[in-house]
Coordinates of C-alpha atoms and ligand atoms in Angstrom, one line a residue:
M397 CA 106.1 106.2 99.6
Q398 CA 107.8 103.4 97.6
S399 CA 106.9 100.3 99.2
Y400 CA 109.4 98.0 99.8
Y401 CA 108.5 93.9 101.6
V402 CA 110.7 91.1 102.7
S403 CA 109.7 87.8 103.6
T404 CA 111.2 84.7 105.5
P405 CA 110.2 81.5 105.3
I406 CA 107.6 80.8 107.5
Y407 CA 109.1 77.8 109.8
Y408 CA 107.5 74.4 110.2
V409 CA 106.4 73.7 113.6
N410 CA 108.1 70.2 114.7
D411 CA 110.7 72.5 115.7
E412 CA 112.0 75.2 118.1
P413 CA 113.7 77.5 115.9
H414 CA 117.5 76.5 115.1
V415 CA 120.2 79.8 114.8
G416 CA 119.3 78.2 110.9
H417 CA 115.7 80.0 110.5
A418 CA 118.3 82.8 112.6
Y419 CA 120.3 83.4 110.0
T420 CA 117.4 84.6 107.7
T421 CA 115.0 86.1 110.1
I422 CA 118.1 88.7 110.8
A423 CA 118.9 88.8 106.9
A424 CA 115.2 90.1 106.4
D425 CA 115.5 92.5 109.7
V426 CA 118.4 94.1 108.2
L427 CA 116.6 95.1 104.8
A428 CA 114.2 96.1 106.5
R429 CA 115.7 98.6 108.9
Y430 CA 118.1 99.1 106.1
Y431 CA 114.9 99.9 103.3
R432 CA 112.9 102.2 106.8
L433 CA 115.9 103.9 106.8
A434 CA 115.9 104.4 103.7
G435 CA 112.1 106.3 103.8
R436 CA 110.0 103.0 102.3
D437 CA 107.0 102.0 103.3
V438 CA 108.0 98.3 104.8
L439 CA 106.6 95.3 104.8
F440 CA 108.6 92.3 106.7
L441 CA 107.0 89.2 106.5
T442 CA 107.9 85.9 109.3
G443 CA 105.9 83.1 110.2
V444 CA 105.1 79.5 110.9
D445 CA 104.3 76.7 108.9
E446 CA 101.7 74.6 110.8
H447 CA 100.3 72.6 108.6
G448 CA 101.1 68.6 106.6
Q449 CA 102.3 65.3 107.4
K450 CA 105.5 66.4 109.1
V451 CA 103.7 68.1 111.7
E452 CA 101.2 65.6 112.0
Q453 CA 103.8 63.1 112.6
A454 CA 105.4 65.5 115.0
A455 CA 102.6 65.8 116.8
N456 CA 101.5 61.8 117.1
E457 CA 104.9 61.0 117.9
R458 CA 104.0 63.5 121.1
G459 CA 101.0 62.3 122.1
I460 CA 99.2 65.7 120.8
T461 CA 97.0 67.8 118.4
P462 CA 99.2 69.5 116.1
A463 CA 97.2 72.5 116.4
A464 CA 98.7 72.1 120.2
L465 CA 102.2 71.1 118.8
A466 CA 101.9 75.0 116.8
D467 CA 100.6 76.5 120.0
A468 CA 103.1 75.3 121.8
V469 CA 105.9 76.1 119.3
V470 CA 104.9 78.9 118.1
D471 CA 105.4 80.8 121.0
G472 CA 109.1 80.2 120.7
Y473 CA 109.4 82.2 117.8
R474 CA 107.2 85.1 118.7
S475 CA 109.0 86.2 122.1
L476 CA 112.7 84.7 120.1
W477 CA 112.5 87.3 117.4
P478 CA 112.0 90.5 119.7
S479 CA 115.5 88.9 121.4
L480 CA 117.6 89.3 118.0
E481 CA 115.7 92.3 118.0
I482 CA 113.7 91.9 114.9
S483 CA 111.5 93.7 113.6
N484 CA 108.6 91.9 111.5
D485 CA 105.6 94.0 111.2
D486 CA 103.3 91.0 110.7
F487 CA 103.8 87.5 111.9
I488 CA 101.6 84.7 110.3
R489 CA 100.2 81.1 111.3
T490 CA 98.7 79.2 108.5
S491 CA 96.7 78.0 110.5
E492 CA 95.0 82.0 110.2
D493 CA 91.6 82.7 108.8
R494 CA 92.9 85.3 106.3
H495 CA 95.4 82.7 105.7
K496 CA 92.7 80.0 104.3
R497 CA 91.0 82.5 102.8
A498 CA 93.8 83.0 101.1
V499 CA 94.7 79.5 100.2
S500 CA 90.9 78.4 98.5
E501 CA 91.0 81.6 96.2
I502 CA 94.6 80.6 95.8
W503 CA 93.2 77.0 94.5
R504 CA 89.6 78.1 93.2
R505 CA 92.3 80.9 90.3
L506 CA 94.3 77.3 89.4
D507 CA 90.7 75.7 89.2
A508 CA 89.6 77.8 86.7
A509 CA 92.4 78.9 85.5
G510 CA 91.6 75.2 84.2
A511 CA 95.6 74.1 85.7
I512 CA 94.3 71.7 88.2
Y513 CA 92.7 68.3 87.5
K514 CA 92.0 65.1 89.8
G515 CA 94.4 62.4 89.1
F516 CA 96.5 59.4 90.5
Y517 CA 99.5 59.3 92.1
E518 CA 101.4 56.9 92.4
D519 CA 105.3 57.4 93.8
L520 CA 107.7 57.9 96.5
Y521 CA 107.3 61.1 98.9
C522 CA 109.8 62.7 101.6
V523 CA 108.3 63.4 104.6
P524 CA 110.6 65.7 106.7
C525 CA 110.7 67.7 103.3
E526 CA 107.5 67.1 102.3
T527 CA 108.8 66.6 99.0
Y528 CA 107.4 63.9 95.7
W529 CA 109.4 62.5 94.0
T530 CA 110.1 59.5 90.7
A531 CA 111.7 56.5 91.0
T532 CA 113.8 57.3 88.1
Q533 CA 115.1 60.2 90.7
L534 CA 115.9 58.5 92.8
K535 CA 118.1 56.1 90.8
D536 CA 119.2 59.6 89.3
A537 CA 120.6 60.2 93.2
G538 CA 121.9 56.7 93.3
H539 CA 119.0 55.9 96.5
A540 CA 117.2 53.1 93.9
D541 CA 117.7 50.6 96.3
D542 CA 117.8 52.0 99.9
K543 CA 114.5 54.6 99.0
R544 CA 116.1 57.2 100.3
C545 CA 115.4 60.8 99.2
P546 CA 117.9 62.4 97.6
D547 CA 117.9 66.0 99.2
C548 CA 118.5 65.0 102.9
G549 CA 118.5 61.0 102.7
R550 CA 116.3 60.1 105.2
P551 CA 113.6 57.3 103.8
V552 CA 111.0 57.8 101.7
Q553 CA 107.9 56.8 101.8
Q554 CA 105.6 54.6 98.6
V555 CA 102.5 56.7 98.1
K556 CA 99.4 55.7 96.4
E557 CA 96.4 58.6 96.6
E558 CA 93.5 59.6 94.9
S559 CA 94.4 62.9 94.0
Y560 CA 94.4 66.3 92.8
F561 CA 97.7 68.4 90.2
F562 CA 99.0 71.3 89.1
R563 CA 99.7 71.4 85.5
L564 CA 103.2 72.0 86.4
G565 CA 105.2 71.6 83.1
N566 CA 101.9 73.6 80.9
Y567 CA 104.1 77.0 82.5
Q568 CA 107.6 75.8 82.2
E569 CA 107.9 78.0 78.2
A570 CA 106.6 81.1 80.3
L571 CA 108.8 80.5 84.0
L572 CA 112.1 80.2 82.2
E573 CA 111.5 83.0 79.4
H574 CA 110.8 85.5 82.8
I575 CA 114.1 84.2 84.4
R576 CA 116.5 84.7 81.5
N577 CA 114.8 88.2 80.9
N578 CA 115.1 89.0 84.7
P579 CA 118.3 88.3 85.6
D580 CA 117.7 89.7 89.3
F581 CA 114.5 87.0 89.7
I582 CA 116.9 84.2 91.1
G583 CA 119.9 84.8 92.9
P584 CA 123.1 84.8 93.7
E585 CA 124.2 83.5 90.0
S586 CA 124.6 80.2 90.4
R587 CA 121.5 79.2 91.7
R588 CA 120.3 80.7 89.5
N589 CA 121.4 78.6 87.0
E590 CA 120.7 75.5 88.8
V591 CA 117.4 76.4 88.6
L592 CA 117.5 76.9 84.3
R593 CA 119.2 73.3 84.4
F594 CA 116.3 71.9 86.5
V595 CA 113.1 73.0 84.2
E596 CA 114.9 73.2 81.6
G597 CA 115.1 69.9 81.9
G598 CA 111.0 69.6 82.0
L599 CA 108.6 69.7 84.1
R600 CA 106.0 66.9 85.7
D601 CA 102.5 67.9 86.8
L602 CA 102.9 68.4 90.3
S603 CA 100.6 66.7 92.9
V604 CA 98.5 69.1 95.1
S605 CA 96.5 67.3 97.8
R606 CA 97.2 64.7 98.9
T607 CA 93.8 62.1 101.2
T608 CA 95.6 59.7 103.6
F609 CA 95.7 62.3 106.5
T610 CA 94.0 65.3 108.1
W611 CA 95.5 68.5 108.6
G612 CA 95.8 71.1 106.8
I613 CA 93.7 73.2 104.7
P614 CA 90.7 71.0 102.2
V615 CA 90.2 71.4 98.6
P616 CA 87.3 73.7 97.6
G617 CA 84.6 71.4 97.7
D618 CA 86.0 68.1 98.1
P619 CA 87.3 68.5 101.9
A620 CA 88.8 64.8 101.6
H621 CA 91.8 66.0 100.0
V622 CA 93.4 68.2 102.0
I623 CA 96.4 70.9 100.4
Y624 CA 99.9 70.1 99.3
V625 CA 101.3 71.9 102.2
W626 CA 103.6 74.0 100.3
I627 CA 101.6 75.4 98.1
D628 CA 99.4 76.7 101.4
A629 CA 102.9 77.3 103.2
L630 CA 104.6 79.6 99.7
T631 CA 100.8 81.1 99.5
N632 CA 101.3 83.2 103.3
Y633 CA 103.3 85.5 101.6
L634 CA 100.2 86.7 99.3
T635 CA 98.3 86.5 102.6
G636 CA 100.6 89.2 104.0
A637 CA 100.1 91.6 101.6
G638 CA 96.5 91.1 102.1
F639 CA 95.9 88.8 98.6
P640 CA 92.5 88.3 98.3
D641 CA 90.4 91.6 100.1
G642 CA 93.2 93.9 100.8
D643 CA 95.0 96.4 99.4
M644 CA 98.1 94.9 98.1
R645 CA 100.2 97.8 98.1
H646 CA 103.3 96.3 98.1
W647 CA 102.9 92.6 96.0
P648 CA 105.2 92.1 94.2
C649 CA 107.5 90.6 97.6
D650 CA 110.9 92.2 96.4
V651 CA 112.4 89.6 98.3
H652 CA 111.8 86.2 99.3
L653 CA 115.3 85.7 101.3
I654 CA 115.1 81.8 101.3
G655 CA 117.7 79.2 102.8
K656 CA 119.7 76.9 99.7
D657 CA 118.1 73.9 100.4
I658 CA 113.5 75.3 99.5
L659 CA 114.7 76.8 96.3
R660 CA 113.2 75.3 94.2
F661 CA 109.9 75.3 95.0
H662 CA 110.4 79.4 95.8
A663 CA 111.7 79.6 92.0
V664 CA 109.9 77.4 90.2
Y665 CA 107.0 76.0 91.5
W666 CA 106.3 79.1 93.0
P667 CA 106.5 81.5 90.4
C668 CA 104.6 78.9 88.6
M669 CA 101.5 79.1 90.9
L670 CA 101.0 82.5 90.3
L671 CA 101.5 83.1 86.7
A672 CA 99.2 80.4 86.2
A673 CA 96.4 82.4 89.3
G674 CA 97.3 86.1 86.9
I675 CA 99.6 88.2 90.0
P676 CA 102.6 89.4 89.6
L677 CA 105.6 87.8 90.1
P678 CA 107.8 88.5 93.5
K679 CA 110.4 91.1 92.0
R680 CA 112.9 88.4 93.4
V681 CA 113.9 85.3 95.0
Y682 CA 117.9 85.4 97.3
A683 CA 119.0 82.0 98.6
H684 CA 121.0 81.7 101.1
G685 CA 123.5 78.7 101.8
W686 CA 123.3 76.2 104.6
W687 CA 125.8 77.0 108.6
T688 CA 127.3 74.0 110.1
V689 CA 128.2 75.1 114.1
E690 CA 131.6 73.9 115.2
G691 CA 132.1 72.5 111.6
E692 CA 130.2 69.8 112.3
K693 CA 126.3 69.5 110.4
M694 CA 123.2 70.3 112.2
S695 CA 121.6 67.5 113.3
K696 CA 118.2 66.2 114.8
S697 CA 119.9 63.1 115.3
K698 CA 122.9 64.4 117.2
G699 CA 120.8 66.5 118.7
N700 CA 123.2 69.5 118.0
A701 CA 121.4 72.1 116.6
L702 CA 122.4 75.7 117.8
R703 CA 119.8 77.3 119.7
P704 CA 119.8 81.0 119.7
D705 CA 118.3 81.0 122.8
K706 CA 121.4 80.0 124.4
L707 CA 123.3 81.8 121.8
L708 CA 121.8 85.0 123.9
E709 CA 122.4 83.8 127.6
E710 CA 126.3 84.1 125.8
F711 CA 127.0 87.9 123.5
D712 CA 124.1 90.1 122.5
A713 CA 122.0 90.2 120.3
D714 CA 124.1 93.2 117.7
T715 CA 126.8 91.0 118.2
I716 CA 125.0 87.3 116.7
R717 CA 124.0 89.5 114.8
Y718 CA 127.0 91.5 112.4
F719 CA 128.5 88.0 112.9
L720 CA 126.2 85.5 111.7
L721 CA 126.9 88.9 108.3
R722 CA 129.7 90.2 108.6
E723 CA 131.1 86.5 108.8
V724 CA 130.2 84.4 105.3
P725 CA 129.3 86.4 102.1
F726 CA 125.8 85.5 101.5
G727 CA 124.3 82.5 99.3
H728 CA 127.4 80.6 100.4
D729 CA 127.9 78.8 103.2
G730 CA 129.8 79.3 106.2
D731 CA 131.1 77.6 109.8
F732 CA 129.7 79.1 112.9
S733 CA 131.9 79.1 115.8
H734 CA 132.8 80.5 119.3
A735 CA 136.5 80.8 118.2
A736 CA 135.2 83.4 114.7
L737 CA 132.7 85.0 116.3
K738 CA 135.5 86.3 119.2
Q739 CA 138.2 87.0 116.9
R740 CA 135.5 88.7 114.6
Y741 CA 134.0 90.6 117.1
N742 CA 137.6 92.4 119.1
T743 CA 138.9 92.9 115.8
E744 CA 136.2 94.9 114.3
L745 CA 134.4 95.3 116.9
A746 CA 136.3 96.1 119.6
N747 CA 139.4 97.5 118.1
D748 CA 138.7 99.1 115.5
I749 CA 135.2 101.1 115.6
G750 CA 134.9 101.1 119.3
N751 CA 138.4 102.2 119.6
L752 CA 138.0 105.0 117.2
L753 CA 134.3 106.1 118.7
N754 CA 136.6 106.7 122.2
R755 CA 139.6 107.8 121.2
S756 CA 137.8 109.8 118.3
L757 CA 135.5 111.5 122.0
S758 CA 138.0 111.0 124.3
M759 CA 140.1 113.5 122.2
L760 CA 137.0 116.4 122.2
H761 CA 136.3 116.5 125.6
K762 CA 140.5 116.4 126.5
Y763 CA 141.5 119.3 124.1
Q764 CA 137.9 121.1 124.1
D765 CA 135.7 120.1 125.9
G766 CA 133.6 118.0 124.5
V767 CA 132.8 121.0 121.7
L768 CA 132.6 121.0 118.5
A769 CA 134.3 123.3 116.9
A770 CA 134.1 125.5 113.1
V771 CA 135.7 124.4 110.4
D772 CA 137.0 126.7 108.4
S773 CA 139.0 124.7 106.1
E774 CA 139.4 121.3 104.2
E775 CA 142.2 120.3 103.5
A776 CA 143.0 117.3 100.8
A777 CA 143.5 114.3 103.5
D778 CA 139.3 116.0 105.3
R779 CA 137.6 116.1 101.9
E780 CA 139.1 112.0 101.2
L781 CA 137.9 111.5 104.4
V782 CA 134.5 112.6 102.9
A783 CA 134.6 111.3 99.9
A784 CA 135.3 108.2 102.0
V785 CA 132.4 108.2 103.6
E786 CA 129.6 108.9 100.7
A787 CA 131.3 106.4 98.9
M788 CA 131.2 104.2 101.6
Q789 CA 126.3 105.5 101.1
R790 CA 126.5 104.9 97.7
S791 CA 128.5 101.4 98.3
V792 CA 126.5 100.6 100.8
D793 CA 123.2 100.6 98.5
D794 CA 124.4 98.8 95.9
A795 CA 124.5 96.3 98.4
M796 CA 121.5 95.7 100.2
Q797 CA 120.1 95.5 95.8
R798 CA 122.3 92.9 95.7
Q799 CA 121.6 91.0 100.0
A800 CA 125.0 91.6 99.1
F801 CA 125.2 92.7 103.7
H802 CA 129.3 91.0 103.8
E803 CA 130.1 94.0 101.2
A804 CA 127.8 96.4 103.3
L805 CA 130.0 96.1 106.2
E806 CA 133.3 95.7 104.3
H807 CA 132.2 99.5 102.8
I808 CA 131.8 100.5 105.9
Q809 CA 135.1 99.2 108.0
S810 CA 137.4 99.9 105.7
V811 CA 135.5 104.2 106.4
V812 CA 136.4 102.7 109.6
R813 CA 140.0 101.9 109.0
H814 CA 139.7 105.0 107.0
G815 CA 139.6 107.3 109.8
N816 CA 142.3 105.3 112.4
R817 CA 144.4 105.4 109.7
Y818 CA 143.2 109.3 109.9
V819 CA 143.5 109.4 113.2
E820 CA 147.3 108.8 112.6
D821 CA 148.1 110.7 110.1
N822 CA 146.8 114.4 111.2
A823 CA 148.2 113.1 115.6
P824 CA 145.8 115.5 117.3
W825 CA 148.2 115.8 120.2
A826 CA 150.7 117.6 118.3
L827 CA 148.4 119.8 117.0
F828 CA 147.2 120.2 120.4
K829 CA 150.4 120.6 121.0
Q830 CA 151.3 122.8 118.5
G831 CA 148.2 124.7 119.9
N832 CA 147.7 124.8 115.7
A833 CA 143.2 125.2 117.8
D834 CA 142.8 125.5 114.1
R835 CA 143.4 122.2 112.8
L836 CA 143.0 120.2 115.6
A837 CA 138.7 121.5 115.9
T838 CA 139.0 120.7 111.9
V839 CA 140.1 117.6 112.6
L840 CA 138.7 116.1 115.3
Y841 CA 135.2 117.5 113.4
H842 CA 136.3 115.1 110.5
L843 CA 136.0 112.3 113.0
V844 CA 133.0 112.0 114.8
E845 CA 131.7 113.9 111.5
S846 CA 132.4 110.3 109.9
L847 CA 132.2 108.5 113.1
R848 CA 128.2 109.5 112.9
L849 CA 127.5 108.5 109.8
I850 CA 129.1 105.2 110.1
V851 CA 127.0 104.4 112.6
L852 CA 123.5 105.0 111.3
Q853 CA 124.9 103.0 108.4
L854 CA 125.5 100.3 111.1
V855 CA 121.7 101.2 112.3
P856 CA 120.2 98.3 110.2
F857 CA 122.7 95.6 111.8
M858 CA 122.7 96.3 114.8
P859 CA 120.0 98.0 116.4
V860 CA 121.2 98.3 119.7
K861 CA 124.8 99.0 119.6
T862 CA 124.3 102.0 117.3
A863 CA 122.0 103.3 119.2
V864 CA 124.4 103.8 122.3
M865 CA 127.2 104.8 120.1
L866 CA 123.9 107.7 118.6
A867 CA 123.5 108.5 122.5
Q868 CA 127.8 109.6 123.0
I869 CA 127.8 111.1 120.4
M870 CA 124.6 113.5 119.8
N871 CA 124.5 113.5 123.4
A872 CA 120.9 113.0 123.6
E873 CA 118.8 109.0 124.3
Q874 CA 118.5 108.1 120.5
Q875 CA 115.3 106.1 118.8
V876 CA 117.2 104.7 115.4
N877 CA 113.8 104.2 114.5
A878 CA 112.7 107.0 113.8
L879 CA 116.2 108.2 111.9
L880 CA 116.2 109.0 107.6
L881 CA 118.8 108.7 105.5
S882 CA 117.3 111.8 103.6
E883 CA 117.0 113.5 107.2
H884 CA 120.5 112.7 108.6
G885 CA 122.6 111.4 106.1
G886 CA 124.2 114.2 105.3
W887 CA 127.7 115.5 105.7
G888 CA 128.5 118.5 107.9
L889 CA 124.9 118.3 110.0
L890 CA 126.1 118.7 113.2
A891 CA 127.0 121.9 114.3
A892 CA 130.1 123.9 116.0
G893 CA 128.5 124.6 119.4
H894 CA 128.2 120.7 119.5
V895 CA 128.8 119.4 122.4
C896 CA 129.3 115.2 122.7
A897 CA 128.6 112.6 125.6
R898 CA 132.1 112.1 127.1
P899 CA 132.3 108.3 125.6
S900 CA 132.6 104.8 127.5
P901 CA 133.3 101.2 125.8
V902 CA 130.2 100.5 123.7
F903 CA 132.4 97.2 123.1
P904 CA 134.1 95.8 125.7
R905 CA 137.1 93.4 124.4
M906 CA 135.9 89.7 124.9
E907 CA 138.5 87.5 126.1
Ligands
LIG1112 O1 111.7 74.6 105.1 N1 122.8 76.8 108.3 O2 111.1 75.3 107.2 P1 112.2 74.5 107.7 C1 121.0 78.2 106.8 N2 108.3 75.4 106.5 N3 119.5 78.8 107.1 C2 119.0 77.2 107.9 C3 119.3 76.1 108.0 C4 120.9 75.5 108.4 N4 122.0 74.9 108.6 N5 118.9 75.3 108.7 C5 117.2 75.7 108.0 C6 110.5 74.7 105.3 N6 118.0 77.1 107.9 C7 109.5 75.8 105.3 C8 109.5 77.2 103.9 S1 108.1 78.8 103.6 C9 107.1 78.7 101.8 C10 108.0 77.0 103.8 C11 117.1 78.0 107.4 O3 111.6 74.9 109.5 C12 116.7 78.2 106.0 O4 116.1 79.3 106.0 O5 112.4 73.9 107.3 C13 115.6 78.0 105.5 O6 115.0 77.7 103.7 C14 114.7 77.5 106.5 O7 115.2 77.7 107.7 C15 113.2 76.7 106.4 O8 112.8 76.1 107.2

């Protein structure tokens, strides 16, 4: 069976989850569910990043140990994900033994390849970003005088300590060649160009150990040093795949989903580490955009971070999932607003899909006692509807390969609109009045069968609502996780004589 491996970033345990974390994780979940539906052997990995100076500091501020802080925050993640219908196969904590083994092994391989040397680091460090900076980089960003991080704008620290270095520069040419030869390696295109420009600008060796704090994984053979948190964190993707002792059947990863803020780590440092260690590179790294909330940037100081558990008090998981992936093209920045969510819900879910299902099943009950009858002959309009459904299936598959969730949903919505037009054009109520039973049966069959296939495509996005919709269509409880496109995705699988349930509204209008 062909495998499919999708990962999210592992989230820092210095803070509670917010809508940005939920976004990446929901996107990864949709891919995982889609490829399970497509019959692939899926590994969907998420987890938490527990080490580093930032977490240690956050713990100190609260007067607890970093391990205690991690334990508390990890519970928040572990309980949040099921309530958003996240179906991860594994959850990694970087404090686990399996991960420490993987990181130590990666370090040994980098060392054995001659990619690591000991030196002295004397420059700047941003703790919130866990990122090294040079004075020149600060100057270029206009922050030389106030000593602020070019990425997040917060104060950087002067660091002066013995450190191990990774010979990043040695892999510059190999990385450039890889990016140029593999146009799909980094998405979207604009981010790929950004990385190309950055790498072409030259790669400096990277400091990969610290001696001034202890919360991390020690350097093998030199425990006064802890391994740089990004070397530690990136390796989680290998740990999850079973490195170093497992079968690694899911490696290389099909896609690392990340936010645009951590692109350089994933598209530069990570592939260089893998090149040095002689491990195949992930097939793709995709960086999505950032959300603002009601027009404002989320920030700790403003205390305006949108918490998914609060959101779930107002809206169900499927609605949140649908909105996040539909509202903004994946890869672009976007704004989360309650008004926009309600608007999308009312137009596309309540009106378009909800209405199509409701009116189709109502008419089936009114005119044929809920029973589907055999189709004798198809007219052009019927064939067009079938063709639209089949084209949607191909387009959705193509969009999913490119993580273009908004496109996939648009293809589905366009068939929903087609279905609603088909109802108007073929006016089953008129066919009933005219006593045209054959044509009426054909039209109702086409409606219900196209709905079944529309709902099937929506399963990865809305696993709860689709189960309810399919239960009405199939007149039986539906285990959406057991569905397969190869078995259930063909047109015409609903048999004559099949009885559908009476509809009840799945998407009641929001006020
Ligand atoms: O960076 N909009 O963890 P982190 C959208 N531990 N997504 C957002 C967002 C926003 N406003 N804010 C954050 C780390 N994110 C490292 C990762 S991976 C080996 C280590 C999302 O807790 C986005 O996915 O800071 C971003 O990349 C991630 O949260 C960063 O989470």
